[in-house]
mmCIF file of C-alpha atoms in Angstrom:
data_model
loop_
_atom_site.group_PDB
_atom_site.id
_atom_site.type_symbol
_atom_site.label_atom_id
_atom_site.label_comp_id
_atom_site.label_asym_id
_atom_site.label_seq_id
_atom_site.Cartn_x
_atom_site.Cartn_y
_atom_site.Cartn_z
ATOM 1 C CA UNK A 17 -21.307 -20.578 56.398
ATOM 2 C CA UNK A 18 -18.225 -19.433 58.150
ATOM 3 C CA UNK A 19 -19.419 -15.625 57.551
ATOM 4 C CA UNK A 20 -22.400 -16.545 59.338
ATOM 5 C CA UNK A 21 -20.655 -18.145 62.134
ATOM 6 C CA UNK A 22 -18.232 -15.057 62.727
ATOM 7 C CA UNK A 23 -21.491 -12.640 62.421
ATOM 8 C CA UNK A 24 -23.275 -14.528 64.922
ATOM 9 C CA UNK A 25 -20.753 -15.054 67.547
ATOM 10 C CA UNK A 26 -18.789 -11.506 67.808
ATOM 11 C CA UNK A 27 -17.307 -11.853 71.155
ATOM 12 C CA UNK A 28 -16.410 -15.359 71.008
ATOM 13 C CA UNK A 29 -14.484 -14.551 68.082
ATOM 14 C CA UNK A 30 -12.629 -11.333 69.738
ATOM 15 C CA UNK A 31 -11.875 -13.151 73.088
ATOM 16 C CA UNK A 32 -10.057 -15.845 71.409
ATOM 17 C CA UNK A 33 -7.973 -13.286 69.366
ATOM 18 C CA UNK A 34 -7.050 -10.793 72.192
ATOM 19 C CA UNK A 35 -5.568 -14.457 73.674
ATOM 20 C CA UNK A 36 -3.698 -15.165 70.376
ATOM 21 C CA UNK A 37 -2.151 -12.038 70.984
ATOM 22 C CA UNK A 38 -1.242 -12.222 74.623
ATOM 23 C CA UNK A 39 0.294 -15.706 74.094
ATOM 24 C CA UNK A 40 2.698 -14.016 71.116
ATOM 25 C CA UNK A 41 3.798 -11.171 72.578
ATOM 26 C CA UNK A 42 4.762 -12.921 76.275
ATOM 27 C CA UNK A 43 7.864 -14.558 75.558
ATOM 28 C CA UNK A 44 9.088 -11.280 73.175
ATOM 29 C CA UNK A 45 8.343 -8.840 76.498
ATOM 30 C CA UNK A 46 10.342 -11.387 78.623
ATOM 31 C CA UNK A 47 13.234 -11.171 76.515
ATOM 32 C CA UNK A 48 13.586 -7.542 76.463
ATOM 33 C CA UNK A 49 13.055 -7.063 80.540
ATOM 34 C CA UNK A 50 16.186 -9.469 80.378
ATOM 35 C CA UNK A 51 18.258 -7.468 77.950
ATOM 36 C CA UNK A 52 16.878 -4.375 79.968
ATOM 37 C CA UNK A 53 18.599 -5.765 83.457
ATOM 38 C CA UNK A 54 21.377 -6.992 81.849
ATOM 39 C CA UNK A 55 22.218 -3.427 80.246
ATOM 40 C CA UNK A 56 21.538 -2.137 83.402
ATOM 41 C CA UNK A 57 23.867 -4.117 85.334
ATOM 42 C CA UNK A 58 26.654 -3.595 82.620
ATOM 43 C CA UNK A 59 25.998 0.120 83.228
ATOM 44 C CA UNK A 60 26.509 -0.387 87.310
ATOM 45 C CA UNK A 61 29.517 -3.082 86.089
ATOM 46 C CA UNK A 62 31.261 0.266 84.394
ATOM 47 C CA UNK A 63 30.313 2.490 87.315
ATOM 48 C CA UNK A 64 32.273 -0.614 89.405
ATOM 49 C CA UNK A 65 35.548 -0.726 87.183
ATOM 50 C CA UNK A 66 34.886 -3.991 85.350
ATOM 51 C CA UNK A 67 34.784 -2.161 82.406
ATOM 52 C CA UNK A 68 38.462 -0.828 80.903
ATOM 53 C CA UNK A 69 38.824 2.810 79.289
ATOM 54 C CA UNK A 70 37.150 1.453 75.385
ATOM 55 C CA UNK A 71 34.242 0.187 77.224
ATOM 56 C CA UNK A 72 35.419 -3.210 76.920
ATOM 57 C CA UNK A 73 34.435 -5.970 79.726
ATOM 58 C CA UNK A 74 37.537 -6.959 82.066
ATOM 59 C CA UNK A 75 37.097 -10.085 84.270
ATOM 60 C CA UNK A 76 39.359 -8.727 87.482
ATOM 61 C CA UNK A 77 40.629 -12.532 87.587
ATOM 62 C CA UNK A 78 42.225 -12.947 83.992
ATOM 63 C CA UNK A 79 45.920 -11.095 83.224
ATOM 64 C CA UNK A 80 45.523 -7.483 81.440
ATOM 65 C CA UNK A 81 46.673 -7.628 77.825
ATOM 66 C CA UNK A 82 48.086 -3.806 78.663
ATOM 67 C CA UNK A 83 51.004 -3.599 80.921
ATOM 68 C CA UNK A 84 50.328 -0.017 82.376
ATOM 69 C CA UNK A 85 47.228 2.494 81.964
ATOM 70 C CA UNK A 86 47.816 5.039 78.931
ATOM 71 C CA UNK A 87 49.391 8.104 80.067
ATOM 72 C CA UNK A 88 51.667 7.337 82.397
ATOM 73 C CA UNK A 89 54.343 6.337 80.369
ATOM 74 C CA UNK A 90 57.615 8.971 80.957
ATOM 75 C CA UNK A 91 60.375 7.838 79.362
ATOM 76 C CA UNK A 92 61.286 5.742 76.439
ATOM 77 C CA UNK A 93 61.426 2.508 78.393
ATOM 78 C CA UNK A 94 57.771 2.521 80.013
ATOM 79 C CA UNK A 95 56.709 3.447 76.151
ATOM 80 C CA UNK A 96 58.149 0.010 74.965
ATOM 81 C CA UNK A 97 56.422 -1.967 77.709
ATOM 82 C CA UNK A 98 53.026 -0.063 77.398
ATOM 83 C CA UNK A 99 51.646 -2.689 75.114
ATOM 84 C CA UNK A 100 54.217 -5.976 74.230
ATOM 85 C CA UNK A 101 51.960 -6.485 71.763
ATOM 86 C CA UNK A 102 52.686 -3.730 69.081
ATOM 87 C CA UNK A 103 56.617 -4.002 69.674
ATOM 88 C CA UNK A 104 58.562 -5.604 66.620
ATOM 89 C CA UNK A 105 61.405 -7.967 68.104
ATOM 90 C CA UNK A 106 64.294 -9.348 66.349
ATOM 91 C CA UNK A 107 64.807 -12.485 68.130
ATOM 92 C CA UNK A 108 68.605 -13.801 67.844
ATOM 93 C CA UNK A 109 70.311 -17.212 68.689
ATOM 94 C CA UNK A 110 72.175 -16.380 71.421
ATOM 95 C CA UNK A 111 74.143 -12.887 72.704
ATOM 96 C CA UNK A 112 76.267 -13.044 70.130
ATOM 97 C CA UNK A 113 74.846 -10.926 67.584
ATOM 98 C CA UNK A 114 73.757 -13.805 65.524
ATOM 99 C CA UNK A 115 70.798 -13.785 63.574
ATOM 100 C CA UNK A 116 67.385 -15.525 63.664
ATOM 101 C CA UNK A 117 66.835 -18.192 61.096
ATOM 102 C CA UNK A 118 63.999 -16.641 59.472
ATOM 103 C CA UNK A 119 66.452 -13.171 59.417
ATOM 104 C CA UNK A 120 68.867 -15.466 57.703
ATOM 105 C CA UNK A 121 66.640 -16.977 55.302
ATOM 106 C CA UNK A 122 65.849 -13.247 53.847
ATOM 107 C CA UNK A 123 69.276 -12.594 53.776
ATOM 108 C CA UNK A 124 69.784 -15.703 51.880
ATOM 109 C CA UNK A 125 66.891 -14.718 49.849
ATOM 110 C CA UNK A 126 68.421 -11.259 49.034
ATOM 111 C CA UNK A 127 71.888 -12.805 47.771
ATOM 112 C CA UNK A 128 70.286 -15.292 45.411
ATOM 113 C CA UNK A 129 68.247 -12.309 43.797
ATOM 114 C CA UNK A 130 72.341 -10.533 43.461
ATOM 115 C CA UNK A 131 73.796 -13.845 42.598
ATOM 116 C CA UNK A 132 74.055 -12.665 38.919
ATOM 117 C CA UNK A 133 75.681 -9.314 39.958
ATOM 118 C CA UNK A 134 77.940 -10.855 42.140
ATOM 119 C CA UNK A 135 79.127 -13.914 39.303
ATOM 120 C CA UNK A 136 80.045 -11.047 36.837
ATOM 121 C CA UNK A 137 81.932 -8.965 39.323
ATOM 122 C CA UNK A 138 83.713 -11.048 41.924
ATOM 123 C CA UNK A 139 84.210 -14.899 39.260
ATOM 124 C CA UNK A 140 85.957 -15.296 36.046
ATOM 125 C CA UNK A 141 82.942 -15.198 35.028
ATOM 126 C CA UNK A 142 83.690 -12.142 32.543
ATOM 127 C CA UNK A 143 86.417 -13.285 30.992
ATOM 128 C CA UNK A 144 85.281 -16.340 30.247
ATOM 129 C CA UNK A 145 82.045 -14.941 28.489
ATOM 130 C CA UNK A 146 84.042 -12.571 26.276
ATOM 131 C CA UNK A 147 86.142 -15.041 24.867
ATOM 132 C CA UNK A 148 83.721 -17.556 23.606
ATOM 133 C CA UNK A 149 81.732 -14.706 22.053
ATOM 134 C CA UNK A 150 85.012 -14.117 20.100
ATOM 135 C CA UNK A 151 85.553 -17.405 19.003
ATOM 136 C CA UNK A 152 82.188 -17.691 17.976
ATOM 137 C CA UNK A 153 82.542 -14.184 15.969
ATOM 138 C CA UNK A 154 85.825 -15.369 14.614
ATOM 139 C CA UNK A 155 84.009 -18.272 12.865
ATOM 140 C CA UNK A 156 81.606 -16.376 11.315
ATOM 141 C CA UNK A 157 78.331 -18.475 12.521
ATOM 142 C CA UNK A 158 76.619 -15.664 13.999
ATOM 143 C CA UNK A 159 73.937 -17.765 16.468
ATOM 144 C CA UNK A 160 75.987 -21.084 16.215
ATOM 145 C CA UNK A 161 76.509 -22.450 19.514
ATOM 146 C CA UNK A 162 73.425 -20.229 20.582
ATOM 147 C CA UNK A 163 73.705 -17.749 23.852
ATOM 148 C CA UNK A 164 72.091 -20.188 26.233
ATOM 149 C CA UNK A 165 75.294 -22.734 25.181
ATOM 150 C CA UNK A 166 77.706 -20.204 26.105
ATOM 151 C CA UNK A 167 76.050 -18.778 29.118
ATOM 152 C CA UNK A 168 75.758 -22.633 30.500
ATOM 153 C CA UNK A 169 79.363 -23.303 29.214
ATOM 154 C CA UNK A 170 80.388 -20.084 31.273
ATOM 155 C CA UNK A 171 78.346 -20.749 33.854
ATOM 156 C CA UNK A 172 80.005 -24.461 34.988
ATOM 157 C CA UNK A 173 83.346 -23.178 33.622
ATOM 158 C CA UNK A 174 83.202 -20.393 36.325
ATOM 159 C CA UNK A 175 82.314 -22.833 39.208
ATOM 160 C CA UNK A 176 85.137 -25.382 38.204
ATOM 161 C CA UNK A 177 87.731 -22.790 38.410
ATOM 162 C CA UNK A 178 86.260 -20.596 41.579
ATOM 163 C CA UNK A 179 85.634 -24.624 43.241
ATOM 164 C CA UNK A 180 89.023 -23.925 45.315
ATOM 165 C CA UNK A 181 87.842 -20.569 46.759
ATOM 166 C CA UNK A 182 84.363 -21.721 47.703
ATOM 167 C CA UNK A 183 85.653 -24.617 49.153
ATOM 168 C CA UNK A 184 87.900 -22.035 51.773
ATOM 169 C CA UNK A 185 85.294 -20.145 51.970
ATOM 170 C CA UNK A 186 83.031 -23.459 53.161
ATOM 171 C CA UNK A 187 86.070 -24.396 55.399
ATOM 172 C CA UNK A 188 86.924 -21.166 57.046
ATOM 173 C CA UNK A 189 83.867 -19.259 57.201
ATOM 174 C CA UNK A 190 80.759 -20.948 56.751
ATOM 175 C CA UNK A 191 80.678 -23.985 58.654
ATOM 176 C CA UNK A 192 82.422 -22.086 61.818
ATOM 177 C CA UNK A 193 79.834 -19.236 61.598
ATOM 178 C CA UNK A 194 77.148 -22.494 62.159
ATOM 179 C CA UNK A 195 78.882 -24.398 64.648
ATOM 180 C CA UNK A 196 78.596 -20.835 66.404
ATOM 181 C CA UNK A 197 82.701 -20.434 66.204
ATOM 182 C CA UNK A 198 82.724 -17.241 64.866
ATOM 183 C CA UNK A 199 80.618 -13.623 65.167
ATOM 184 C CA UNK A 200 78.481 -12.305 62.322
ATOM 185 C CA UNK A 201 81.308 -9.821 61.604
ATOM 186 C CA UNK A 202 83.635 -12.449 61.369
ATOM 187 C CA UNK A 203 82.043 -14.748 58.652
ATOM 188 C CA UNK A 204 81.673 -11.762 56.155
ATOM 189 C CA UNK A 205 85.287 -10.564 56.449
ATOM 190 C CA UNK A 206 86.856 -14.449 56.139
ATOM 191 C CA UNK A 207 84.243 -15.004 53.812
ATOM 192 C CA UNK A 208 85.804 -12.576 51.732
ATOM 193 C CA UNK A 209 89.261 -13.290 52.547
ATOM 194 C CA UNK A 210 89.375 -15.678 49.833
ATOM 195 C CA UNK A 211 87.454 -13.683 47.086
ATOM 196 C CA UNK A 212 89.932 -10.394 47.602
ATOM 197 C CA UNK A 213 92.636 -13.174 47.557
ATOM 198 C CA UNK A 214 91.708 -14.773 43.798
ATOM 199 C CA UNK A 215 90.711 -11.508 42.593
ATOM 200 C CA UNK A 216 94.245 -9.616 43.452
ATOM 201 C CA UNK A 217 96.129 -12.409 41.555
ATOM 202 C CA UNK A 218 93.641 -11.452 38.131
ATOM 203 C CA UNK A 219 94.177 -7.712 38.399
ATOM 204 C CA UNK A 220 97.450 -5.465 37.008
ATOM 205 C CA UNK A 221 98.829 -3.326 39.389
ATOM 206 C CA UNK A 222 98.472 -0.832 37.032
ATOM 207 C CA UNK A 223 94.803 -0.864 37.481
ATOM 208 C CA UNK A 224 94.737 -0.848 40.999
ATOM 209 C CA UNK A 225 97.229 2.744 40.993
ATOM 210 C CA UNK A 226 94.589 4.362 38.558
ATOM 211 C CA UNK A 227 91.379 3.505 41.063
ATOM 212 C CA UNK A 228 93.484 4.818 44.373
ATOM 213 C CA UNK A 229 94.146 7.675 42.067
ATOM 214 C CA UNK A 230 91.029 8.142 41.459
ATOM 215 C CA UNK A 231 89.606 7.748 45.064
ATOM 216 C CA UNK A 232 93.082 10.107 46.412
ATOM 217 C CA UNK A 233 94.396 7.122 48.571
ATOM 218 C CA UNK A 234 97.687 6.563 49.687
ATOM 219 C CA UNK A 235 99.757 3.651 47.506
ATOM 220 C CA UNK A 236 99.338 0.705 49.380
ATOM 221 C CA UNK A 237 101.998 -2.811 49.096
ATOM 222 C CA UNK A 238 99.552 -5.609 50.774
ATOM 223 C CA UNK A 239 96.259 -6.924 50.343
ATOM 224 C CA UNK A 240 94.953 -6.014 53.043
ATOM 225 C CA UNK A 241 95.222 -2.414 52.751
ATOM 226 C CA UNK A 242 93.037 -2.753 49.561
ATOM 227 C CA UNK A 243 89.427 -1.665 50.089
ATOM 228 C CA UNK A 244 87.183 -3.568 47.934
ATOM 229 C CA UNK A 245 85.472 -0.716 46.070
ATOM 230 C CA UNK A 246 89.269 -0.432 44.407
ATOM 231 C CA UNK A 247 90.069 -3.885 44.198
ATOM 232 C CA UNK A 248 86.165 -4.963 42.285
ATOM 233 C CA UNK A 249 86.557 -2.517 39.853
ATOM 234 C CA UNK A 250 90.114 -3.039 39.443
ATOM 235 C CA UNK A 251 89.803 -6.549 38.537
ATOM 236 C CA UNK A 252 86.860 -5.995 36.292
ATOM 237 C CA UNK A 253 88.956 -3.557 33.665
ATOM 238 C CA UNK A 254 91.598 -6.167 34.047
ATOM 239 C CA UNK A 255 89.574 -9.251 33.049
ATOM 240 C CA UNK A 256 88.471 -7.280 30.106
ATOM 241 C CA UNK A 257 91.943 -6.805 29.137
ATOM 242 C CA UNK A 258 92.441 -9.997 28.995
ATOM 243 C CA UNK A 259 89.750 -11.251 27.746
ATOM 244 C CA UNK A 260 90.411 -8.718 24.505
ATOM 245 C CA UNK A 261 94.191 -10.092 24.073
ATOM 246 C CA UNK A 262 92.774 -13.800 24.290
ATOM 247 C CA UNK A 263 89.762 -12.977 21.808
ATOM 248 C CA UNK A 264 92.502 -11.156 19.426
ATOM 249 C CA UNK A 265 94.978 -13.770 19.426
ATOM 250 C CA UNK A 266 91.888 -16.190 18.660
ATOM 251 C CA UNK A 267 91.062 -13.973 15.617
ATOM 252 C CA UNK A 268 94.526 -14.247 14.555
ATOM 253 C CA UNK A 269 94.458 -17.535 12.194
ATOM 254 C CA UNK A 270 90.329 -16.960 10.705
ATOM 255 C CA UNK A 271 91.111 -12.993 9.199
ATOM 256 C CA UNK A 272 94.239 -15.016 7.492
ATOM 257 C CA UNK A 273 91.599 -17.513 6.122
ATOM 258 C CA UNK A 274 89.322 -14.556 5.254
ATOM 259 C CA UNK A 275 92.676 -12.370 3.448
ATOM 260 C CA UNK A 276 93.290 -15.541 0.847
ATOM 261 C CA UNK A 277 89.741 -16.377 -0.059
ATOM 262 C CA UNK A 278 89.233 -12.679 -0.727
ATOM 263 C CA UNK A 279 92.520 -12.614 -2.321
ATOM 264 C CA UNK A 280 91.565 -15.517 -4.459
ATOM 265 C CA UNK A 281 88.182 -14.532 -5.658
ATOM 266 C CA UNK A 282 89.358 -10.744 -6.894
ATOM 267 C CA UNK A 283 91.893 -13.060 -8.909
ATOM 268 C CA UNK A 284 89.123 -15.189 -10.245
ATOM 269 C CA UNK A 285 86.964 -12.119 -10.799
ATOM 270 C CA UNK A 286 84.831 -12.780 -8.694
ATOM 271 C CA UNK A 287 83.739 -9.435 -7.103
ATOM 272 C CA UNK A 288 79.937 -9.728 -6.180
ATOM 273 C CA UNK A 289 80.533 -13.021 -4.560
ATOM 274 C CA UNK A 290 80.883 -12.065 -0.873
ATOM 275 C CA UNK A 291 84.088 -13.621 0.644
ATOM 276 C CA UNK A 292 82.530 -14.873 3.741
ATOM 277 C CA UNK A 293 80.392 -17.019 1.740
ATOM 278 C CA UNK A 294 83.607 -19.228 0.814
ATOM 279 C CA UNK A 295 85.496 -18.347 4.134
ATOM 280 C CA UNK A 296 83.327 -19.828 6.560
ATOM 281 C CA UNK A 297 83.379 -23.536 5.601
ATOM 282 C CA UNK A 298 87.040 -23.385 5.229
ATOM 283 C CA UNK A 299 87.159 -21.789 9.227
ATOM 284 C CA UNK A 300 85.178 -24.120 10.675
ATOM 285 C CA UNK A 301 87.205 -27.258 8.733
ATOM 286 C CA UNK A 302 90.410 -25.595 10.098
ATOM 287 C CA UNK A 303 89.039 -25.507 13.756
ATOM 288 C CA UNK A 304 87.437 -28.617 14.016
ATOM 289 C CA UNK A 305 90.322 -30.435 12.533
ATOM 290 C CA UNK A 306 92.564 -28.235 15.338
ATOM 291 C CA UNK A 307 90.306 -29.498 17.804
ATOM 292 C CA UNK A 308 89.266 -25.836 18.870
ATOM 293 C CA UNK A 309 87.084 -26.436 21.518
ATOM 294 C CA UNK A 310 89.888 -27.805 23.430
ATOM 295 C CA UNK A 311 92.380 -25.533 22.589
ATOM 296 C CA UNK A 312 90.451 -22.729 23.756
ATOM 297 C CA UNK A 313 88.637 -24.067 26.996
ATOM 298 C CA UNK A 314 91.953 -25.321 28.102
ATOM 299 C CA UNK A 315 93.998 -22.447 27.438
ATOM 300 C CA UNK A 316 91.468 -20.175 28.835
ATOM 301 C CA UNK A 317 90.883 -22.065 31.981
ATOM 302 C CA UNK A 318 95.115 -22.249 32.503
ATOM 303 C CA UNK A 319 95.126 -18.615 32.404
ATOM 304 C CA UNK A 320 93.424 -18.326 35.737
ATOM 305 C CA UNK A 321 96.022 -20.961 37.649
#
C-alpha cells in the first residue's frame, strides 16, 4: 500500500525530502561561516600584533611570560632574564651562604647513604669489630654469637664511647650553624674539630711519619697542621694494630687449653680424635666461669679513655 502511495504521489514525496534536507544542512552551514570569520579575524588579529612569534594569541592587557623578544639578548646577563622560567635557582636562607632546607635535606640524605663508610673510618668502630671476631675465633664456635650480634654489639659499643665527641660536636657546631651563629664553612671545620681531636689520641706517631712520607710533607708537631687524608688513614693502620695485640693477648689462655688436650689425647692414643672436639667445652667453661664477656667489653672499651 505504501508502494502505491509513493508511485502515485511523486512530487509530494520529493518536495518534502528536498525540505528534510534544507532543514539538516542549515545549522551545519551556519557553523562553518562562523569558524570562517573567526579564522579570518585571527588572521587580521596576527596582521595587528595580537599574535606573538609561535602564533600563539597574546591579550595586550595580561603580563608577557617572556621578559624580552628573542634575539636581542647581548651579554650573559640579558640571557638569564630572557625567560625566568627556564633558570634553575638555588634559593638560600639569608646572604650568608647558607643553604635551602630542601639543599640540606639531600645533603643529609647523601651522609646517611656514607654513614657506614664514615663509622669504619672516623669511630672505634674497627677496633672494636676485630676483637670480638677474635674472641669468638678463640673459642672455637665458629657462628656462635652470630654476625648480626657482633655488628649490633659494635654498633652501640661505638656510640657509647664516640657519645662525648658527638655531644661537642652538637654543642659547638650544630646547634650554632641553626641558630644562624656560624657560616657553612664554619660548621664543617668545628664539626670536625672534635673527630681529628679523638682520632689523633688513637693513632702512633709512627704512623702518621710514614703517611707524610708518603705524601712528601714537611714533619709537623700540632694537630692542626695534620691534613685529614694523613690523619684517616693513619688512625685506621693504627686501630688495626691494636686491635691484633688485643685479639692475640685474647688467644693467649684458649691455644694453652688446646696444647694440653692435644697433649693428653697423643698420651691416651688417641690420634684420630680431633683435639678441638675435647677443647672447646673446656674453653667455653673457662670463659664463662672468668666472666669473659666482661672482661673483654670492659677492657676494650678502657682502651679508648
Amino acid at each position: 500500500m505504501l508502494h502505491m502511495f509513493f508511485k502515485r504521489h511523486k512530487v509530494l514525496v520529493g518536495v518534502l525530502c528536498l525540505l528534510c534536507i534544507l532543514g539538516v544542512f542549515a545549522p551545519a552551514r551556519k557553523v562553518y561561516a562562523q569558524e570562517n570569520t573567526e579564522s579570518q579575524a585571527a588572521t587580521s588579529g596576527r596582521r595587528d600584533g595580537n599574535y606573538d612569534a609561535l602564533g600563539l594569541f597574546r591579550d595586550s592587557s595580561s603580563p608577557r611570560t617572556v621578559v624580552e623578544e628573542q634575539g636581542r639578548s647581548t651579554t650573559g646577563e640579558d640571557i638569564r632574564e630572557l625567560n625566568i622560567g627556564n633558570n634553575l635557582n638555588i634559593t638560600y636562607r639569608d646572604g650568608e651562604g647558607n643553604l635551602s632546607g630542601s639543599l640540606r635535606i639531600l645533603i643529609i640524605l647523601t651522609l646517611i647513604t656514607l654513614a657506614p663508610t664514615l663509622i669504619i673510618m672516623l669511630t672505634s668502630f674497627t677496633r672494636i669489630l676485630i676483637v670480638l671476631h677474635f674472641t669468638r675465633a678463640a673459642l672455637g664456635t665458629q657462628t656462635a654469637p652470630p654476625n648480626q650480634v657482633l655488628l649490633g654489639l659494635t654498633l652501640f659499643l661505638t656510640f657509647f664511647i664516640m657519645s662525648p665527641t658527638i655531644a661537642q660536636i652538637n654543642t659547638t657546631a650544630y646547634q650554632p650553624f641553626e641558630a644562624g651563629e656560624i657560616s657553612q664553612q664554619e660548621f664543617f671545620e668545628n664539626a670536625m674539630d672534635p673527630i681529628r681531636e679523638f682520632m689523633y689520641k688513637q693513632t702512633k706517631t709512627k704512623d702518621v711519619k710514614l703517611f707524610l712520607e708518603i705524601a712528601d710533607m714537611e714533619e709537623v708537631s700540632e694537630l692542626d697542621d695534620i691534613p685529614n687524608m694523613v690523619l684517616i688513614p693513619s688512625f685506621l693502620i693504627s686501630e688495626l694494630r691494636t686491635a691484633f695485640i688485643i685479639g692475640f693477648l685474647i688467644y693467649v689462655p684458649f691455644i694453652v687449653i688446646d696444647m694440653v688436650v692435644a697433649s693428653t689425647l697423643m698420651s691416651m692414643g688417641m690420634m684420630m680424635l680431633p683435639p678441638t672436639t675435647i677443647s672447646m667445652p673446656f674453653k667455653i667453661l673457662l670463659f664463662v666461669l672468668a666472666d669473659g664477656w666482661n672482661l673483654v667489653i670492659g677492657n676494650l672499651v678502657k682502651t679508648f679513655y
